[in-house]
Short mmCIF file of C-alpha atoms in Angstrom, two decimals:
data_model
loop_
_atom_site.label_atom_id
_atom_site.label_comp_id
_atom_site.label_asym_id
_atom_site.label_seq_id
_atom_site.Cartn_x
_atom_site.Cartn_y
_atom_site.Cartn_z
CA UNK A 1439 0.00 0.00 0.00
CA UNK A 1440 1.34 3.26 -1.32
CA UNK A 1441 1.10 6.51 1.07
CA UNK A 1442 -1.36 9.04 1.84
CA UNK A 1443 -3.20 10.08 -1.45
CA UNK A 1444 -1.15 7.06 -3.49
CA UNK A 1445 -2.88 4.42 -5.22
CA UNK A 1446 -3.55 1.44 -3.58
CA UNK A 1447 -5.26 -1.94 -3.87
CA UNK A 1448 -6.39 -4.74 -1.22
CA UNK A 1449 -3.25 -6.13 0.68
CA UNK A 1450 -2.87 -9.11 2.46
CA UNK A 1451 -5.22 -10.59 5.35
CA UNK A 1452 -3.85 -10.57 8.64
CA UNK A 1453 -1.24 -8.87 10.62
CA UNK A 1454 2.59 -8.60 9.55
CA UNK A 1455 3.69 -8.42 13.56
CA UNK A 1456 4.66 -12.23 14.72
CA UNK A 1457 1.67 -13.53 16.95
CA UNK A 1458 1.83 -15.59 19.97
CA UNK A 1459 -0.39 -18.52 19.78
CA UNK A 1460 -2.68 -19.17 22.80
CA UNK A 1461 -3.68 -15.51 23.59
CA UNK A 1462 -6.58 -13.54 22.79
CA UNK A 1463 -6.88 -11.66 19.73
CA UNK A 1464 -8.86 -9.08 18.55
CA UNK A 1465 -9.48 -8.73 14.83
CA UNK A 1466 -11.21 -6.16 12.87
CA UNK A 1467 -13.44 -6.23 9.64
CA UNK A 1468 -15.29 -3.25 7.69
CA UNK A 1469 -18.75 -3.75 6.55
CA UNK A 1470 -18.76 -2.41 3.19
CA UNK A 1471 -20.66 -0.41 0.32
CA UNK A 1472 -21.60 -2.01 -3.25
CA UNK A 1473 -20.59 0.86 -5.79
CA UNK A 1474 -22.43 -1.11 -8.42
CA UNK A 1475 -24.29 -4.60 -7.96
CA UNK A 1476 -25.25 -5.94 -11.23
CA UNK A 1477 -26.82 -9.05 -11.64
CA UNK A 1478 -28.11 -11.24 -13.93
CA UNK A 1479 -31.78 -13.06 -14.46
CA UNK A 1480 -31.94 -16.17 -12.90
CA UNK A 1481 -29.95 -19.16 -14.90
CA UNK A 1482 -31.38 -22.43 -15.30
CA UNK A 1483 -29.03 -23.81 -12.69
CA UNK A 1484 -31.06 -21.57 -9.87
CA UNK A 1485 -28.26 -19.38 -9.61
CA UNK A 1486 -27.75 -15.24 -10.23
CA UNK A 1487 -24.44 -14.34 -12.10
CA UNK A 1488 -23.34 -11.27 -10.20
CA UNK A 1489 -20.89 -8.44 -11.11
CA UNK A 1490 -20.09 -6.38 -7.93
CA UNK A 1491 -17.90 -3.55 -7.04
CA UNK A 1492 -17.29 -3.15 -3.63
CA UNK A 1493 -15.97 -0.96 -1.14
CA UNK A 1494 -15.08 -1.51 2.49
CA UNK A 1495 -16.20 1.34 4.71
CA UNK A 1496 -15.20 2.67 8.73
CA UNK A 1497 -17.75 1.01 9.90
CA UNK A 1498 -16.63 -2.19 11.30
CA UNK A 1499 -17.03 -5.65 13.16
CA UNK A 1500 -14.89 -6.60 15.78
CA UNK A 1501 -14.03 -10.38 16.80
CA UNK A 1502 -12.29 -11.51 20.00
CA UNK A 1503 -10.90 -14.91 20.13
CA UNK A 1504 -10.22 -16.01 23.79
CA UNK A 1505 -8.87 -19.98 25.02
CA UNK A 1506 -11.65 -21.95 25.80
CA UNK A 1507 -13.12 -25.44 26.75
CA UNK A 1508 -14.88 -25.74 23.43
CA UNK A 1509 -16.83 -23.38 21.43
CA UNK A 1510 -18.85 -20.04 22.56
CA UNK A 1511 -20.40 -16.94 20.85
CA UNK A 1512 -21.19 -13.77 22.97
CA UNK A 1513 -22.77 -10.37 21.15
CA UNK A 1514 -22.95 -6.92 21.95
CA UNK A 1515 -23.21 -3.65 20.35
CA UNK A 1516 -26.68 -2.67 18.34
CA UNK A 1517 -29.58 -5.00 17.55
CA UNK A 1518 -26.67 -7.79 19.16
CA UNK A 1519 -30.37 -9.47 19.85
CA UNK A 1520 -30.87 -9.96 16.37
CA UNK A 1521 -27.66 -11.62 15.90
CA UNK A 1522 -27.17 -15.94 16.88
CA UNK A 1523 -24.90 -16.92 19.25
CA UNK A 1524 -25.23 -20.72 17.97
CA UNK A 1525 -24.10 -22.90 15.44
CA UNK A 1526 -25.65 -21.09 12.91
CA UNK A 1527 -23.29 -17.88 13.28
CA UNK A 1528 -21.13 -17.52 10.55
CA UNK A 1529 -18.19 -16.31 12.72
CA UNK A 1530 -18.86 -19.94 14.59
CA UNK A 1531 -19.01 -21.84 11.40
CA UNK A 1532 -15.59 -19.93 10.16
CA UNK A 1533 -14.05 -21.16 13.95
CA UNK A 1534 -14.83 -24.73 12.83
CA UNK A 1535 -13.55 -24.42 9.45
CA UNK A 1536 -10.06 -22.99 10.65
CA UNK A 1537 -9.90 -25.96 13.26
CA UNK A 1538 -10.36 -28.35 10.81
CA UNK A 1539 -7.99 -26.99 8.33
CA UNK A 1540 -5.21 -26.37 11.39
CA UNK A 1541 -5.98 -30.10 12.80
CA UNK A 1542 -7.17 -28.96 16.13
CA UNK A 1543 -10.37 -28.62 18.36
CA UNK A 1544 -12.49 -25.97 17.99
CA UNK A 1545 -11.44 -24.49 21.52
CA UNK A 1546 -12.06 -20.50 21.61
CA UNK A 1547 -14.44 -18.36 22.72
CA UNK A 1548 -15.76 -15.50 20.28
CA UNK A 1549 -17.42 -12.24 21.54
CA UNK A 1550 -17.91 -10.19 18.53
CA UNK A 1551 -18.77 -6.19 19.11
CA UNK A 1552 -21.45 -4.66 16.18
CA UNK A 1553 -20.58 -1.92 14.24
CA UNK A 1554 -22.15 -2.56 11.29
CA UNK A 1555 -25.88 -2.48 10.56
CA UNK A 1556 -27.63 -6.25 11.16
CA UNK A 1557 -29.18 -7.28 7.71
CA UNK A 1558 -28.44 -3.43 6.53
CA UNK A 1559 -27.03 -4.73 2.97
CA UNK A 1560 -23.65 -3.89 4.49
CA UNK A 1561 -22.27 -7.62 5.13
CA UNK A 1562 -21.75 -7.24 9.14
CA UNK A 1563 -22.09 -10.58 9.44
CA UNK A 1564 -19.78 -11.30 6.10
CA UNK A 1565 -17.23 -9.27 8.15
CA UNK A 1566 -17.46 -11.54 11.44
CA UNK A 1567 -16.86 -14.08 9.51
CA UNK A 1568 -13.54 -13.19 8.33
CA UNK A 1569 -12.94 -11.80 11.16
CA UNK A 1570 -13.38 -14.91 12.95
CA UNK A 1571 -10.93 -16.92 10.39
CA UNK A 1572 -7.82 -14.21 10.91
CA UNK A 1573 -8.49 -14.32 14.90
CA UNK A 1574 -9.14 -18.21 15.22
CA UNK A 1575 -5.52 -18.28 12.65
CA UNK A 1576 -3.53 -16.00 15.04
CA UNK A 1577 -5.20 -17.86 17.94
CA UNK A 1578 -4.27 -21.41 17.23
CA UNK A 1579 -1.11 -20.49 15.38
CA UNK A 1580 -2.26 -22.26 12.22
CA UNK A 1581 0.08 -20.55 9.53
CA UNK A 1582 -2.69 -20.69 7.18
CA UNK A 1583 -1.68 -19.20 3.61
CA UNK A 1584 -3.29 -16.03 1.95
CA UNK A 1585 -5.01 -18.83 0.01
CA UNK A 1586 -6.41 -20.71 2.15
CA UNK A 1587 -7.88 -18.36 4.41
CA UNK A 1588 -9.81 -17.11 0.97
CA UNK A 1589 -10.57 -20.67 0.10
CA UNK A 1590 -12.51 -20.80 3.58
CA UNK A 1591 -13.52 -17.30 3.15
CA UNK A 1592 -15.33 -18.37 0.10
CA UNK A 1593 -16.96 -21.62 1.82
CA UNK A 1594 -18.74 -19.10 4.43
CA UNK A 1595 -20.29 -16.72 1.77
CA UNK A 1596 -20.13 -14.88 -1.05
CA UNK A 1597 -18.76 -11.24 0.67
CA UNK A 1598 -16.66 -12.58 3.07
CA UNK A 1599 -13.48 -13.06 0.73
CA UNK A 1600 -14.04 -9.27 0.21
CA UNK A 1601 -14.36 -8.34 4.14
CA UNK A 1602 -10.56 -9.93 4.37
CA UNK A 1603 -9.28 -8.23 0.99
CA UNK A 1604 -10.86 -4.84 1.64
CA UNK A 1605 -10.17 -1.65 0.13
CA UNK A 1606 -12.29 -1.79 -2.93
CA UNK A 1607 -12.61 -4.55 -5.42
CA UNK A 1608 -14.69 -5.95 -8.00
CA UNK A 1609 -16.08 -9.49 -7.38
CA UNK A 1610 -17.45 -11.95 -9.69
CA UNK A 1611 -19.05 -15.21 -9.55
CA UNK A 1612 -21.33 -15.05 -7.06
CA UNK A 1613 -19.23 -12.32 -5.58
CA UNK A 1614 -16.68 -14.05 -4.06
CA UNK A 1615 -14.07 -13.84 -6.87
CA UNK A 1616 -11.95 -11.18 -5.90
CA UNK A 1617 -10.03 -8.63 -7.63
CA UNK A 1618 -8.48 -5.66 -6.31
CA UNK A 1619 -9.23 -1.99 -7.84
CA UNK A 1620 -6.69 0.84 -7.69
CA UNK A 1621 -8.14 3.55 -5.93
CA UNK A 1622 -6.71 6.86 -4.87
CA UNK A 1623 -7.77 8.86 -1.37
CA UNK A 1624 -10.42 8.39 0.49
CA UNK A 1625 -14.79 8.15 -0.24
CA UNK A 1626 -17.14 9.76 1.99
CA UNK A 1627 -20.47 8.43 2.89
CA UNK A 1628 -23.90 9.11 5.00
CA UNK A 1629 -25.82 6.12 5.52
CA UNK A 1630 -29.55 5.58 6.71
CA UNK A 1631 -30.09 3.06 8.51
CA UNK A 1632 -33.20 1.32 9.53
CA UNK A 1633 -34.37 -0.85 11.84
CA UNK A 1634 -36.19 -3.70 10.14
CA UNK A 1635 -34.03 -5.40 7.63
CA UNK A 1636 -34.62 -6.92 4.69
CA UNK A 1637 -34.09 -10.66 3.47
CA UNK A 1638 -31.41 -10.94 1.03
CA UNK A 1639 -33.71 -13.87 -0.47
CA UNK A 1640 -36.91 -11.81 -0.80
CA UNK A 1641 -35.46 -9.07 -2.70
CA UNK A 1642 -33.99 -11.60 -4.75
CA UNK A 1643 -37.47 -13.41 -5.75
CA UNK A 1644 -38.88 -9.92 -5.92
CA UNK A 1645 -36.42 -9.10 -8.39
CA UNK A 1646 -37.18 -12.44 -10.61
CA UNK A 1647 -40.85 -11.15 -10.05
CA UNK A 1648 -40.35 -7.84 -11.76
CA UNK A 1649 -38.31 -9.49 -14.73
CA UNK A 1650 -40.94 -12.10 -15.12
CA UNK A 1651 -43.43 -9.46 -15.46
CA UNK A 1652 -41.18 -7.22 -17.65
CA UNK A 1653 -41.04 -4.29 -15.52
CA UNK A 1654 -37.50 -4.61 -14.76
CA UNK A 1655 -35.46 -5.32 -18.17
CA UNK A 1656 -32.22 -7.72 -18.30
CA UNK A 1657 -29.08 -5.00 -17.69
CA UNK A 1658 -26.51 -7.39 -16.79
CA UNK A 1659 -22.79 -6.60 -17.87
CA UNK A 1660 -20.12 -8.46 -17.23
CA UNK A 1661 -17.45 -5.96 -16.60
CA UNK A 1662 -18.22 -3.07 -14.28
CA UNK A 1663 -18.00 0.35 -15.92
CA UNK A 1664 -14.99 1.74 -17.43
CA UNK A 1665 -16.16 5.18 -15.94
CA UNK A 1666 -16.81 4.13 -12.55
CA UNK A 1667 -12.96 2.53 -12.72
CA UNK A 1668 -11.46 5.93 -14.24
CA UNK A 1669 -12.94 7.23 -11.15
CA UNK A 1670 -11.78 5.35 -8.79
CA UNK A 1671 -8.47 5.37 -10.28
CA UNK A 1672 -8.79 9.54 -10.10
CA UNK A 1673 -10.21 9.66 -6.57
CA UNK A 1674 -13.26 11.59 -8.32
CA UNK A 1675 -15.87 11.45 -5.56
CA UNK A 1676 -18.17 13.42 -8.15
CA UNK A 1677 -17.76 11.04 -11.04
CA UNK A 1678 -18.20 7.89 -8.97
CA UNK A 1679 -21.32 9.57 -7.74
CA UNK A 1680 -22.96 9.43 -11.24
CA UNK A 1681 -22.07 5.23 -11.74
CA UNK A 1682 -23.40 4.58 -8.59
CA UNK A 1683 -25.67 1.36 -9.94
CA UNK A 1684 -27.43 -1.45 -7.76
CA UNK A 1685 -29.95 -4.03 -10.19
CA UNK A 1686 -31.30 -5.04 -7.06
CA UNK A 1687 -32.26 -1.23 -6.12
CA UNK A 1688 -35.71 -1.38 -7.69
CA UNK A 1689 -36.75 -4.45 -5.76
CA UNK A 1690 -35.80 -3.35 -2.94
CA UNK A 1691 -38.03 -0.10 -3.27
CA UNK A 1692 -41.38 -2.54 -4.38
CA UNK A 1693 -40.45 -4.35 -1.08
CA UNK A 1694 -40.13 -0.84 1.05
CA UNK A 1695 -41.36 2.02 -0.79
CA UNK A 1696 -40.23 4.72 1.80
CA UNK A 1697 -36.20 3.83 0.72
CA UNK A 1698 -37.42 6.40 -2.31
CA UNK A 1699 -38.26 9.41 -0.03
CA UNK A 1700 -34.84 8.52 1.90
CA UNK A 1701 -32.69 8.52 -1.08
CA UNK A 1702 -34.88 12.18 -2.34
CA UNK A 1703 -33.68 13.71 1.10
CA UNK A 1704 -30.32 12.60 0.43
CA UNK A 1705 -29.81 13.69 -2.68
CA UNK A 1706 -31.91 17.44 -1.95
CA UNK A 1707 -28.76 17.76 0.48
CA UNK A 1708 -26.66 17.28 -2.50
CA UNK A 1709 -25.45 13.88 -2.51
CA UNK A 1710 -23.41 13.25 -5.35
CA UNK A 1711 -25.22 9.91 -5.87
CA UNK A 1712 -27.52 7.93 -3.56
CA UNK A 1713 -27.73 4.04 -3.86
CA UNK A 1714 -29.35 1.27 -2.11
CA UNK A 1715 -26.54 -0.86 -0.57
CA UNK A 1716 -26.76 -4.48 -1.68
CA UNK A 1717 -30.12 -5.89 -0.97
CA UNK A 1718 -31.09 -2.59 1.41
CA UNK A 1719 -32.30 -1.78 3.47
CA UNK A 1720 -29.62 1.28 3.82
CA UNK A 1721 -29.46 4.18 2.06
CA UNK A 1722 -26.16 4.90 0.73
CA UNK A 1723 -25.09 8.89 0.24
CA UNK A 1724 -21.66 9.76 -1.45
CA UNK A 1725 -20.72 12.90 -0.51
CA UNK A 1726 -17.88 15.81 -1.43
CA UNK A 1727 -16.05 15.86 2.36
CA UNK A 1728 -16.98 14.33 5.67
CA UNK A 1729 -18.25 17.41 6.78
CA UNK A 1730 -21.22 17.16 4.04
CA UNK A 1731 -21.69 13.67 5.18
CA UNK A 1732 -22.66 14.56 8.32
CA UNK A 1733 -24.98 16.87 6.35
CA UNK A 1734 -26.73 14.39 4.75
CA UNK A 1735 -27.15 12.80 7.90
CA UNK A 1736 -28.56 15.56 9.95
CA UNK A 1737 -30.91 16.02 6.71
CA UNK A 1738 -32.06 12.18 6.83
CA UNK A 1739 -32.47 12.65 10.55
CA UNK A 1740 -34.31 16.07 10.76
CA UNK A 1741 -36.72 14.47 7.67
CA UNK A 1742 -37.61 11.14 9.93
CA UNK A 1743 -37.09 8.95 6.84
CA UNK A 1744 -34.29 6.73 8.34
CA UNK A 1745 -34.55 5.15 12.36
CA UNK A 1746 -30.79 6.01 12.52
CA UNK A 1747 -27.85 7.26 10.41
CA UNK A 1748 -23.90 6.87 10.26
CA UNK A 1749 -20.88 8.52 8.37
CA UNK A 1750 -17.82 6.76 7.23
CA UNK A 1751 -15.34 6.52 5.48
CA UNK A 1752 -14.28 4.44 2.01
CA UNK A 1753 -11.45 2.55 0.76
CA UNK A 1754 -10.39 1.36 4.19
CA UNK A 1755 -8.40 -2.33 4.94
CA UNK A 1756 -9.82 -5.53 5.21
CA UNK A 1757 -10.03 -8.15 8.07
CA UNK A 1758 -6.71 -7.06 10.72
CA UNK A 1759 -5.16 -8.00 13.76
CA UNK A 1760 -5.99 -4.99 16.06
CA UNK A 1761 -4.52 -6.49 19.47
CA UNK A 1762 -2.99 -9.09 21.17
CA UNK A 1763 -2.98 -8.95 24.82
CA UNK A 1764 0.65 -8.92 26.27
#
């Protein structure tokens, strides 16, 4: 990674600082923002071809891996009620997979701390996962290789190869083919957030709903835009503003109509583009500094069209070692 205001891609998962195995570690992994989400109709093998670019943001997920007899999930932070503490986690299912790799039991305790929005289209629990492979790594002193930890990555979900890679990327497949995107400086966003989220799965269907009827027509491209990647390549907040692009954005809005007046407010406080993030339900707002991000936000709050709102930052790194008790 180059310096301040350099180009710079996705670096490596992990920490570059020798670990010692057998003490807690604390790992950190940004939700993120899809720049553009373009997807396919539905293939005859059940499947969506997907086209995404993504970029990770300052809001993040933290993951503590502790010792333990066996395996444990705590939660805390907000909606941590919404979140499992069971088998069923992904950051539990990523501890099992990195025991089995490393040839070991599955002896740690994870407490992960919310930062990101629960089913917000922002891939909080994408980043616990990967969080959860990097601690559960450092923790058992597996040595696993760039590769492998992306092989498992990939096992867990389709965004969770991008919550270790970070930065910004493009992804293909079903989004977890990775491949990093030069970008220069930093993206700043507003966010509204809401409450009740919104199944990844129903805005799918609702989306093969609107292209059975022919309301929504077949867009798909299989290479993201050679504007939006000029861009990003220039650090031009106001050009990436106008490739902002989600397919999924209008089913999203059939499912929850009010997402329109959110992104209006947004961009009436001058936005330079306004997006639905992934499968929604948060409202994503690009904006020209930080201090117009909090802008937006006080705009989204004073309009009561969002239950809460955030700023952040873009084009931040993936899944790292943030501590390792002495």
């Amino acid at each position: 990674m180059t310096g301040r205001g350099g180009l710079r891609a996705a670096d490596e998962p992990g920490s570059t600082a020798p670990l010692a195995p057998g003490r807690p570690v604390v790992v950190r992994a940004p939700g993120k923002v899809n720049l553009a989400l373009q997807v396919s109709p539905l293939g005859a093998d059940g499947y969506h071809r997907v086209l995404s670019v993504f970029q990770a943001v300052s809001l993040v997920e933290e993951v503590e891996a502790s010792p333990a007899d066996g395996l444990s999930l705590t939660v805390t932070g907000p909606q941590a009620d919404a979140v499992p503490a069971d088998e069923t986690n992904i950051a539990w299912r990523a501890a099992v997979l990195v025991a089995e790799r490393a040839g070991v039991d599955p002896d740690v305790h994870l407490h992960l701390r919310k930062g990101v929005p629960v089913a917000g289209g922002m891939a909080g629990g994408s980043a616990d996962g990967a969080a959860a492979l990097v601690a559960c790594d450092a923790l058992w002193g597996a040595g696993l290789s760039r590769d492998e930890l992306h092989e498992l990555a990939g096992e867990l979900g389709s965004d969770v190869p991008f919550a270790l890679l970070g930065h910004t990327a493009v992804g293909t497949g079903r989004g977890h083919l990775v491949t990093p995107a030069m970008t220069r400086g930093e993206f700043c966003w507003a966010f509204g957030l809401r409450i009740d989220g919104m199944s990844t799965a129903g805005v799918y269907s609702t989306f093969d709903d609107l292209q059975r009827a022919g309301t929504l027509a077949d867009s798909f491209d299989e290479e993201p835009s050679t504007a939006m990647m000029h861009a990003l390549r220039a650090g031009d907040a106001h050009a990436l503003g106008a490739c902002l692009r989600n397919d999924l954005e209008p089913a999203a809005l059939e499912m929850a109509p009010g997402l329109g007046e959110t992104m209006e407010v947004a961009r009436s406080a001058g936005a330079l583009g306004v997006v639905v993030s992934g499968s929604g339900p948060t409202v994503a707002a690009l904006a020209r500094s930080r201090q117009h991000a909090l802008a937006i936000a006080a705009a989204m709050t004073a309009a009561d069209v969002v239950d809460d709102v955030a700023t952040a930052v873009g084009n931040v790194p993936g899944a790292r070692v943030v501590s390792q008790p002495a």
